Amino acid sequence: MLKSKSVLIGIGGGIAAYKVCEVISSLFQAGAKVRVILTETGQQFITPLTVSTLSRHQAYTDADFWQANHSRPLHIALGEEADLFLIAPLTANTLGKLTHGLADNLLTNTVLASRCPILLAPAMNTEMWEQPVIRRNWQQLTQNSRYHSIGPGSGLLACDRVGSGRMAEPAEIITQLQSLAHTQGQQDFNGKRILISGGGTREHLDPVRFLGNPSTGKMALALAQAASDRGGIVTLVHGPIAPELLPISPNYQLISVVSADQMEAVMMSHFVESEIIIMSAAVADVKPAYYTNHKLPKKELPTDLKLESVTDILAKLGSLKKADQILIGFAAQTGDIINPALDKLKRKKLDLIVANPIDKPDSGFGTDTNQAIFIKADGQQQPIKSCSKLELAHQLLDFVNLEKLRRRNIKL
């Protein structure tokens, strides 16, 4: 999603500057064109040599800004070239300057000379972050639609205090930049309530053994991230997900469940208020007919396991769906993926379905990439080539926007 994008990074003066080195390296490896501005105080924490080595390009400082040896003013050239602008760590000093339109160094002048989306990753001591003047500046600046924020989170700070003010982690910053690269900062789902299910359910025979599937929840996490990045009020109801996959500071609500019955209960409690519902969870179709609340000895395990059906959550939602709601399902298939998906689309009264091959390389359960065919209720299809799950999530939301536009035109 960042390949060939021109990403400009402004590094402020804070110990969190060391984290930006990983961001620069990751962006370069993703194929982005990376340019870096180091403020005077930023150079106290990392050197221009470090930055230029990681970005494979000269690091720009105030010394370059005040020299008249450029064919065009440096701040103008950098600002016009940028597709995305990251400021990390954003210090209290730079925050104050940006809020009031002040420009006395290369970084702040370049901000005023650019038009691209700007991602702000603040980092400072908890006492500083919680000062009324800082909160006022932050609220005022982020009301500007050009500025987008990530963090700060909470944790152990360099001052040995545990509290808010910790800069977002590099992986989180990269994900946010990927979303901005796709949307250019458009908040086209602003205020929309979006309900998403994800991961696999577990149907237990006893406290240790269960029927399950290989779903990791990565696709649902990508959907939740994409929808919240576009302004949605997102609730993600998920089965067991490995802790390392969960976001550190999510900008959406996470509700953890285990069984299909638990997922059904939570989905139903949030269904009525939701405008868009995306059922990407791999819900079990059956469960053991009997549950034992203690671990069964091996010799007592049934050789003929009796099963019973669980509630078809998606079909139940389809039967209750109102005209102003959009209900989306996933069909994970092997072999022919279209005909089973069309059948599921009609039977469960869906508006859209994602036909997803799980027998192809780098697609389906547990992978970081995916491919699919989006199918609408009217039969319209859109194939999606292999891409990151975040990119597929954004393309699905684009598809949803087309459906919303179609409905609006019908009403007109």
Coordinates of C-alpha atoms in Angstrom, one line a residue:
M1 CA 0.0 0.0 0.0
L2 CA 3.0 2.3 0.5
K3 CA 5.0 1.2 -2.6
S4 CA 6.2 4.3 -4.6
K5 CA 4.6 6.7 -2.1
S6 CA 6.6 9.7 -1.0
V7 CA 6.6 9.7 2.8
L8 CA 8.1 12.7 4.6
I9 CA 9.0 12.2 8.2
G10 CA 9.7 14.9 10.8
I11 CA 11.6 13.8 13.9
G12 CA 11.2 15.9 17.0
G13 CA 13.4 16.0 20.1
G14 CA 12.4 13.1 22.4
I15 CA 13.8 9.8 23.5
A16 CA 11.1 8.1 21.4
A17 CA 13.0 9.2 18.3
Y18 CA 14.8 5.9 18.4
K19 CA 11.5 4.2 17.4
V20 CA 11.3 6.2 14.2
C21 CA 14.4 4.4 12.9
E22 CA 12.3 1.2 12.6
V23 CA 9.6 3.1 10.8
I24 CA 12.1 4.5 8.3
S25 CA 13.5 1.1 7.7
S26 CA 10.1 -0.5 7.3
L27 CA 8.9 2.2 4.9
F28 CA 12.0 1.7 2.7
Q29 CA 11.5 -2.0 2.6
A30 CA 7.9 -1.5 1.6
G31 CA 9.1 0.4 -1.5
A32 CA 8.3 3.9 -0.2
K33 CA 10.4 7.0 -1.1
V34 CA 11.4 8.2 2.3
R35 CA 12.6 11.7 3.1
V36 CA 13.5 12.8 6.7
I37 CA 13.7 16.2 8.5
L38 CA 15.6 16.2 11.7
T39 CA 14.9 19.1 14.1
E40 CA 17.7 20.6 16.0
T41 CA 16.6 18.8 19.2
G42 CA 15.9 15.6 17.3
Q43 CA 19.6 15.4 16.4
Q44 CA 20.3 15.2 20.1
F45 CA 18.8 11.7 20.1
I46 CA 19.6 10.2 16.6
T47 CA 22.1 11.4 14.0
P48 CA 21.7 12.5 10.4
L49 CA 24.0 9.6 9.5
T50 CA 21.6 7.0 11.1
V51 CA 18.6 8.5 9.3
S52 CA 20.4 8.8 5.9
T53 CA 21.7 5.2 6.1
L54 CA 18.2 3.8 6.8
S55 CA 16.4 6.0 4.2
R56 CA 19.1 5.8 1.6
H57 CA 18.8 9.5 1.2
Q58 CA 20.2 12.7 2.8
A59 CA 18.7 13.7 6.1
Y60 CA 17.6 17.3 6.1
T61 CA 18.3 19.7 9.0
D62 CA 17.9 23.4 9.7
A63 CA 21.4 23.9 8.4
D64 CA 20.2 22.8 5.0
F65 CA 17.2 25.0 5.3
W66 CA 19.1 28.2 5.7
Q67 CA 21.6 27.6 2.9
A68 CA 20.7 29.1 -0.5
N69 CA 22.1 26.2 -2.5
H70 CA 18.9 24.5 -3.6
S71 CA 17.3 25.0 -7.0
R72 CA 14.0 25.6 -5.2
P73 CA 13.3 26.5 -1.6
L74 CA 13.8 23.3 0.3
H75 CA 10.6 23.5 2.4
I76 CA 8.6 24.0 -0.8
A77 CA 10.2 21.1 -2.7
L78 CA 9.8 18.7 0.2
G79 CA 6.2 19.8 0.9
E80 CA 5.0 19.5 -2.7
E81 CA 6.7 16.1 -3.2
A82 CA 5.1 14.4 -0.1
D83 CA 2.2 12.1 -0.4
L84 CA 2.1 11.5 3.4
F85 CA 3.7 13.3 6.3
L86 CA 4.6 11.8 9.6
I87 CA 5.7 13.8 12.6
A88 CA 7.1 11.5 15.3
P89 CA 7.8 12.1 18.1
L90 CA 5.5 15.1 18.2
T91 CA 6.8 17.3 21.1
A92 CA 5.0 19.8 23.1
N93 CA 7.0 22.5 21.4
T94 CA 6.1 21.5 17.8
L95 CA 2.5 20.9 18.8
G96 CA 2.3 24.5 20.0
K97 CA 3.8 25.8 16.8
L98 CA 1.5 23.8 14.6
T99 CA -1.6 24.8 16.5
H100 CA -0.9 28.5 16.1
G101 CA 0.6 28.4 12.6
L102 CA 4.1 29.3 13.7
A103 CA 7.1 28.4 11.4
D104 CA 10.6 29.0 12.6
N105 CA 12.5 25.9 11.4
L106 CA 12.5 23.5 8.4
L107 CA 9.9 21.2 9.8
T108 CA 7.2 23.7 10.6
N109 CA 7.8 25.6 7.4
T110 CA 7.4 22.4 5.4
V111 CA 4.1 21.7 7.2
L112 CA 2.8 25.0 5.9
A113 CA 4.2 24.4 2.4
S114 CA 2.5 21.0 2.0
R115 CA -1.1 19.8 1.5
C116 CA -0.9 16.0 2.1
P117 CA -2.4 14.2 5.2
I118 CA -0.2 14.6 8.3
L119 CA 0.0 11.8 10.9
L120 CA 0.9 13.0 14.4
A121 CA 2.5 10.6 16.9
P122 CA 2.9 12.5 20.2
A123 CA 5.3 11.5 22.9
M124 CA 6.0 13.2 26.2
N125 CA 6.0 12.9 30.0
T126 CA 2.6 12.2 31.5
E127 CA 2.5 15.5 33.4
M128 CA 3.3 17.3 30.2
W129 CA 0.7 15.5 28.2
E130 CA -2.0 16.1 30.8
Q131 CA -1.4 19.9 31.1
P132 CA -4.5 21.8 30.2
V133 CA -2.6 23.9 27.6
I134 CA -1.3 20.8 25.9
R135 CA -4.8 19.2 25.8
R136 CA -6.2 22.4 24.4
N137 CA -3.6 22.6 21.7
W138 CA -4.1 18.9 20.8
Q139 CA -7.8 19.2 20.6
Q140 CA -7.6 22.4 18.5
L141 CA -5.0 20.9 16.1
T142 CA -6.8 17.6 15.6
Q143 CA -10.0 19.3 14.7
N144 CA -8.3 20.3 11.4
S145 CA -9.2 17.5 9.0
R146 CA -5.7 17.4 7.6
Y147 CA -4.2 16.1 10.8
H148 CA -4.6 12.5 11.9
S149 CA -3.4 11.1 15.2
I150 CA -2.1 7.9 16.6
G151 CA -1.5 7.5 20.4
P152 CA -0.1 8.3 22.7
G153 CA -0.5 5.1 24.6
S154 CA 0.3 4.2 28.2
G155 CA 3.2 2.4 29.7
L156 CA 6.6 2.8 31.2
L157 CA 8.1 6.1 30.2
A158 CA 11.7 7.2 30.0
C159 CA 11.2 9.2 33.2
D160 CA 10.4 5.8 34.9
R161 CA 6.7 6.8 35.4
V162 CA 3.9 4.6 34.2
G163 CA 1.2 6.6 32.5
S164 CA 0.0 8.1 29.2
G165 CA 2.4 9.8 26.8
R166 CA 4.2 6.8 25.3
M167 CA 4.6 7.1 21.5
A168 CA 2.8 4.5 19.4
E169 CA 4.8 1.5 18.3
P170 CA 6.4 1.4 14.8
A171 CA 4.1 -1.3 13.6
E172 CA 1.0 0.7 14.6
I173 CA 2.4 3.8 12.8
I174 CA 3.1 1.8 9.6
T175 CA -0.5 0.5 9.7
Q176 CA -1.9 4.0 10.1
L177 CA 0.2 5.3 7.2
Q178 CA -1.1 2.4 5.0
S179 CA -4.6 3.5 5.7
L180 CA -3.8 7.1 5.0
A181 CA -2.2 6.1 1.7
H182 CA -5.5 4.5 0.6
T183 CA -7.9 7.0 1.9
Q184 CA -5.9 10.2 1.8
G185 CA -7.4 11.0 5.1
Q186 CA -11.1 10.9 4.0
Q187 CA -13.4 10.1 6.9
D188 CA -16.1 8.6 4.7
F189 CA -17.5 6.4 7.5
N190 CA -17.5 9.2 10.1
G191 CA -19.9 8.4 12.9
K192 CA -21.2 5.2 11.3
R193 CA -21.7 2.3 13.7
I194 CA -19.9 -0.7 12.3
L195 CA -20.2 -4.2 13.9
I196 CA -17.6 -6.8 13.0
S197 CA -17.1 -10.4 14.0
G198 CA -13.8 -12.2 13.6
G199 CA -11.6 -15.1 14.6
G200 CA -12.8 -18.7 15.2
T201 CA -15.2 -20.0 17.8
R202 CA -14.4 -22.9 20.1
E203 CA -17.0 -25.5 21.0
H204 CA -15.7 -27.3 24.1
L205 CA -16.2 -31.0 25.0
D206 CA -14.5 -30.3 28.3
P207 CA -12.3 -27.5 29.8
V208 CA -9.4 -28.7 27.6
R209 CA -10.7 -30.2 24.4
F210 CA -12.8 -28.3 21.8
L211 CA -13.9 -28.3 18.1
G212 CA -12.3 -25.3 16.4
N213 CA -10.7 -24.0 13.2
P214 CA -7.5 -22.3 12.1
S215 CA -8.9 -18.7 12.0
T216 CA -6.5 -16.2 13.6
G217 CA -8.7 -13.1 13.4
K218 CA -6.2 -11.2 11.2
M219 CA -8.9 -10.3 8.6
A220 CA -11.3 -9.0 11.2
L221 CA -8.5 -7.0 12.9
A222 CA -7.7 -5.4 9.5
L223 CA -11.4 -4.7 8.9
A224 CA -11.7 -3.0 12.3
Q225 CA -8.6 -1.0 11.8
A226 CA -9.6 0.2 8.3
A227 CA -13.2 1.1 9.4
S228 CA -12.0 3.0 12.5
D229 CA -9.3 4.8 10.5
R230 CA -12.1 6.0 8.2
G231 CA -14.1 7.5 11.1
G232 CA -16.3 4.5 11.9
I233 CA -17.5 3.7 15.5
V234 CA -16.3 0.1 15.5
T235 CA -17.1 -2.8 17.7
L236 CA -15.2 -6.0 17.0
V237 CA -16.6 -9.2 18.5
H238 CA -13.9 -11.9 18.3
G239 CA -13.1 -15.4 19.2
P240 CA -9.7 -16.3 20.8
I241 CA -6.9 -14.3 19.2
A242 CA -3.2 -14.6 20.0
P243 CA -2.3 -11.7 22.3
E244 CA 0.6 -10.6 20.0
L245 CA -1.9 -9.9 17.2
L246 CA -4.1 -7.6 19.2
P247 CA -3.5 -3.9 18.9
I248 CA -1.8 -2.2 21.8
S249 CA -4.0 0.9 21.8
P250 CA -7.0 0.1 19.6
N251 CA -9.2 3.0 18.5
Y252 CA -12.2 0.7 18.5
Q253 CA -14.0 -1.6 21.0
L254 CA -12.9 -5.2 21.4
I255 CA -15.2 -7.8 22.9
S256 CA -13.8 -11.3 23.4
V257 CA -15.9 -14.4 23.3
V258 CA -15.2 -18.1 23.0
S259 CA -18.2 -20.1 21.8
A260 CA -20.7 -19.5 19.0
D261 CA -23.5 -19.0 21.6
Q262 CA -21.5 -16.2 23.2
M263 CA -20.8 -14.6 19.9
E264 CA -24.5 -14.7 19.0
A265 CA -25.5 -13.0 22.2
V266 CA -23.0 -10.1 21.8
M267 CA -23.7 -9.7 18.1
M268 CA -27.5 -9.5 18.8
S269 CA -27.0 -7.0 21.6
H270 CA -25.2 -4.6 19.2
F271 CA -27.0 -5.4 16.0
V272 CA -29.9 -3.0 16.1
E273 CA -27.7 0.1 16.6
S274 CA -25.3 -0.9 13.8
E275 CA -25.5 0.5 10.2
I276 CA -22.9 -1.9 8.8
I277 CA -22.4 -5.5 10.0
I278 CA -19.5 -7.5 8.7
M279 CA -19.5 -11.2 9.7
S280 CA -16.0 -12.4 9.0
A281 CA -15.8 -14.8 12.0
A282 CA -15.3 -18.5 11.3
V283 CA -18.1 -19.7 13.4
A284 CA -18.4 -23.4 14.2
D285 CA -21.3 -25.2 12.5
V286 CA -21.6 -27.9 15.2
K287 CA -20.8 -28.4 18.9
P288 CA -20.5 -31.5 21.1
A289 CA -24.0 -32.4 22.3
Y290 CA -22.7 -32.8 25.9
Y291 CA -20.2 -30.7 27.9
T292 CA -18.3 -32.0 30.9
N293 CA -17.0 -29.4 33.4
H294 CA -14.0 -31.4 34.3
K295 CA -11.2 -32.8 32.1
L296 CA -12.3 -36.3 30.8
P297 CA -9.7 -39.0 31.3
K298 CA -8.5 -40.4 28.0
K299 CA -10.2 -43.7 28.6
E300 CA -13.5 -41.9 29.0
L301 CA -13.4 -40.0 25.8
P302 CA -16.3 -40.9 23.6
T303 CA -15.4 -42.9 20.5
D304 CA -18.6 -41.7 18.8
L305 CA -18.9 -38.0 19.4
K306 CA -22.5 -36.8 19.3
L307 CA -22.9 -33.4 17.8
E308 CA -25.6 -30.8 17.5
S309 CA -26.0 -27.7 15.4
V310 CA -25.2 -24.2 16.7
T311 CA -27.3 -21.2 15.7
D312 CA -26.5 -19.8 12.3
I313 CA -25.7 -16.3 13.4
L314 CA -25.4 -14.8 9.9
A315 CA -28.8 -16.2 8.8
K316 CA -30.4 -14.9 12.0
L317 CA -29.0 -11.4 11.4
G318 CA -30.2 -11.6 7.8
S319 CA -33.7 -12.4 8.9
L320 CA -33.8 -9.4 11.2
K321 CA -31.9 -6.9 8.9
K322 CA -33.7 -3.6 8.3
A323 CA -33.7 -1.8 4.9
D324 CA -31.1 0.8 6.1
Q325 CA -28.6 -1.8 7.3
I326 CA -25.9 -3.4 5.2
L327 CA -25.0 -7.0 6.1
I328 CA -21.8 -8.6 4.8
G329 CA -20.7 -12.2 5.1
F330 CA -17.6 -14.2 4.2
A331 CA -17.5 -17.5 2.4
A332 CA -14.2 -19.3 3.0
Q333 CA -14.1 -22.1 0.3
T334 CA -11.9 -24.5 -1.5
G335 CA -12.3 -25.2 -5.2
D336 CA -15.2 -23.4 -6.7
I337 CA -15.7 -20.3 -4.5
I338 CA -18.4 -18.4 -6.5
N339 CA -21.4 -20.8 -6.5
P340 CA -21.3 -21.6 -2.8
A341 CA -20.9 -17.9 -2.0
L342 CA -23.9 -17.0 -4.3
D343 CA -26.0 -19.6 -2.5
K344 CA -25.0 -18.3 0.9
L345 CA -25.7 -14.7 -0.2
K346 CA -29.3 -15.5 -1.2
R347 CA -30.1 -18.0 1.6
K348 CA -28.9 -15.6 4.3
K349 CA -30.3 -12.4 2.8
L350 CA -27.0 -10.7 2.6
D351 CA -26.2 -7.4 0.8
L352 CA -22.6 -8.4 0.0
I353 CA -20.5 -11.5 0.4
V354 CA -16.7 -12.0 0.2
A355 CA -15.9 -15.3 -1.5
N356 CA -12.5 -16.2 -0.1
P357 CA -10.3 -19.1 -1.4
I358 CA -8.5 -20.9 1.5
D359 CA -6.7 -23.4 -0.7
K360 CA -4.4 -20.9 -2.5
P361 CA -1.0 -19.8 -1.3
D362 CA -1.0 -16.7 0.9
S363 CA -4.8 -16.6 1.2
G364 CA -7.2 -17.5 3.9
F365 CA -6.5 -18.5 7.5
G366 CA -3.4 -17.3 9.3
T367 CA -1.8 -15.4 6.3
D368 CA -0.9 -11.7 6.2
T369 CA -2.3 -11.5 2.6
N370 CA -5.6 -12.4 1.1
Q371 CA -7.6 -12.5 -2.2
A372 CA -11.3 -12.6 -2.8
I373 CA -14.2 -11.9 -5.0
F374 CA -16.8 -9.4 -3.8
I375 CA -20.3 -10.3 -4.8
K376 CA -23.4 -8.0 -4.4
A377 CA -27.0 -9.1 -4.0
D378 CA -27.6 -8.0 -7.7
G379 CA -24.9 -10.4 -8.9
Q380 CA -22.2 -7.7 -9.5
Q381 CA -18.7 -9.1 -8.9
Q382 CA -15.4 -7.5 -8.2
P383 CA -12.3 -9.7 -8.1
I384 CA -9.5 -8.7 -5.7
K385 CA -6.0 -9.8 -6.4
S386 CA -3.7 -11.0 -3.6
C387 CA -2.9 -8.1 -1.3
S388 CA -2.5 -7.3 2.4
K389 CA -5.5 -8.0 4.5
L390 CA -5.6 -4.3 5.4
E391 CA -5.8 -3.3 1.7
L392 CA -8.5 -5.9 1.1
A393 CA -10.4 -4.4 4.1
H394 CA -10.2 -0.9 2.6
Q395 CA -11.3 -2.2 -0.8
L396 CA -14.3 -3.9 0.8
L397 CA -15.2 -0.6 2.5
D398 CA -14.9 1.1 -0.9
F399 CA -17.4 -1.5 -2.2
V400 CA -19.7 -0.7 0.6
N401 CA -19.6 2.9 -0.3
L402 CA -20.7 2.1 -3.8
E403 CA -23.7 0.2 -2.3
K404 CA -24.5 3.2 -0.1
L405 CA -24.4 5.5 -3.1
R406 CA -26.7 3.2 -5.1
R407 CA -29.3 3.2 -2.3
R408 CA -29.1 6.9 -2.0
N409 CA -29.7 7.3 -5.8
I410 CA -32.7 5.0 -5.6
K411 CA -34.2 7.1 -2.8
L412 CA -33.6 10.3 -4.9

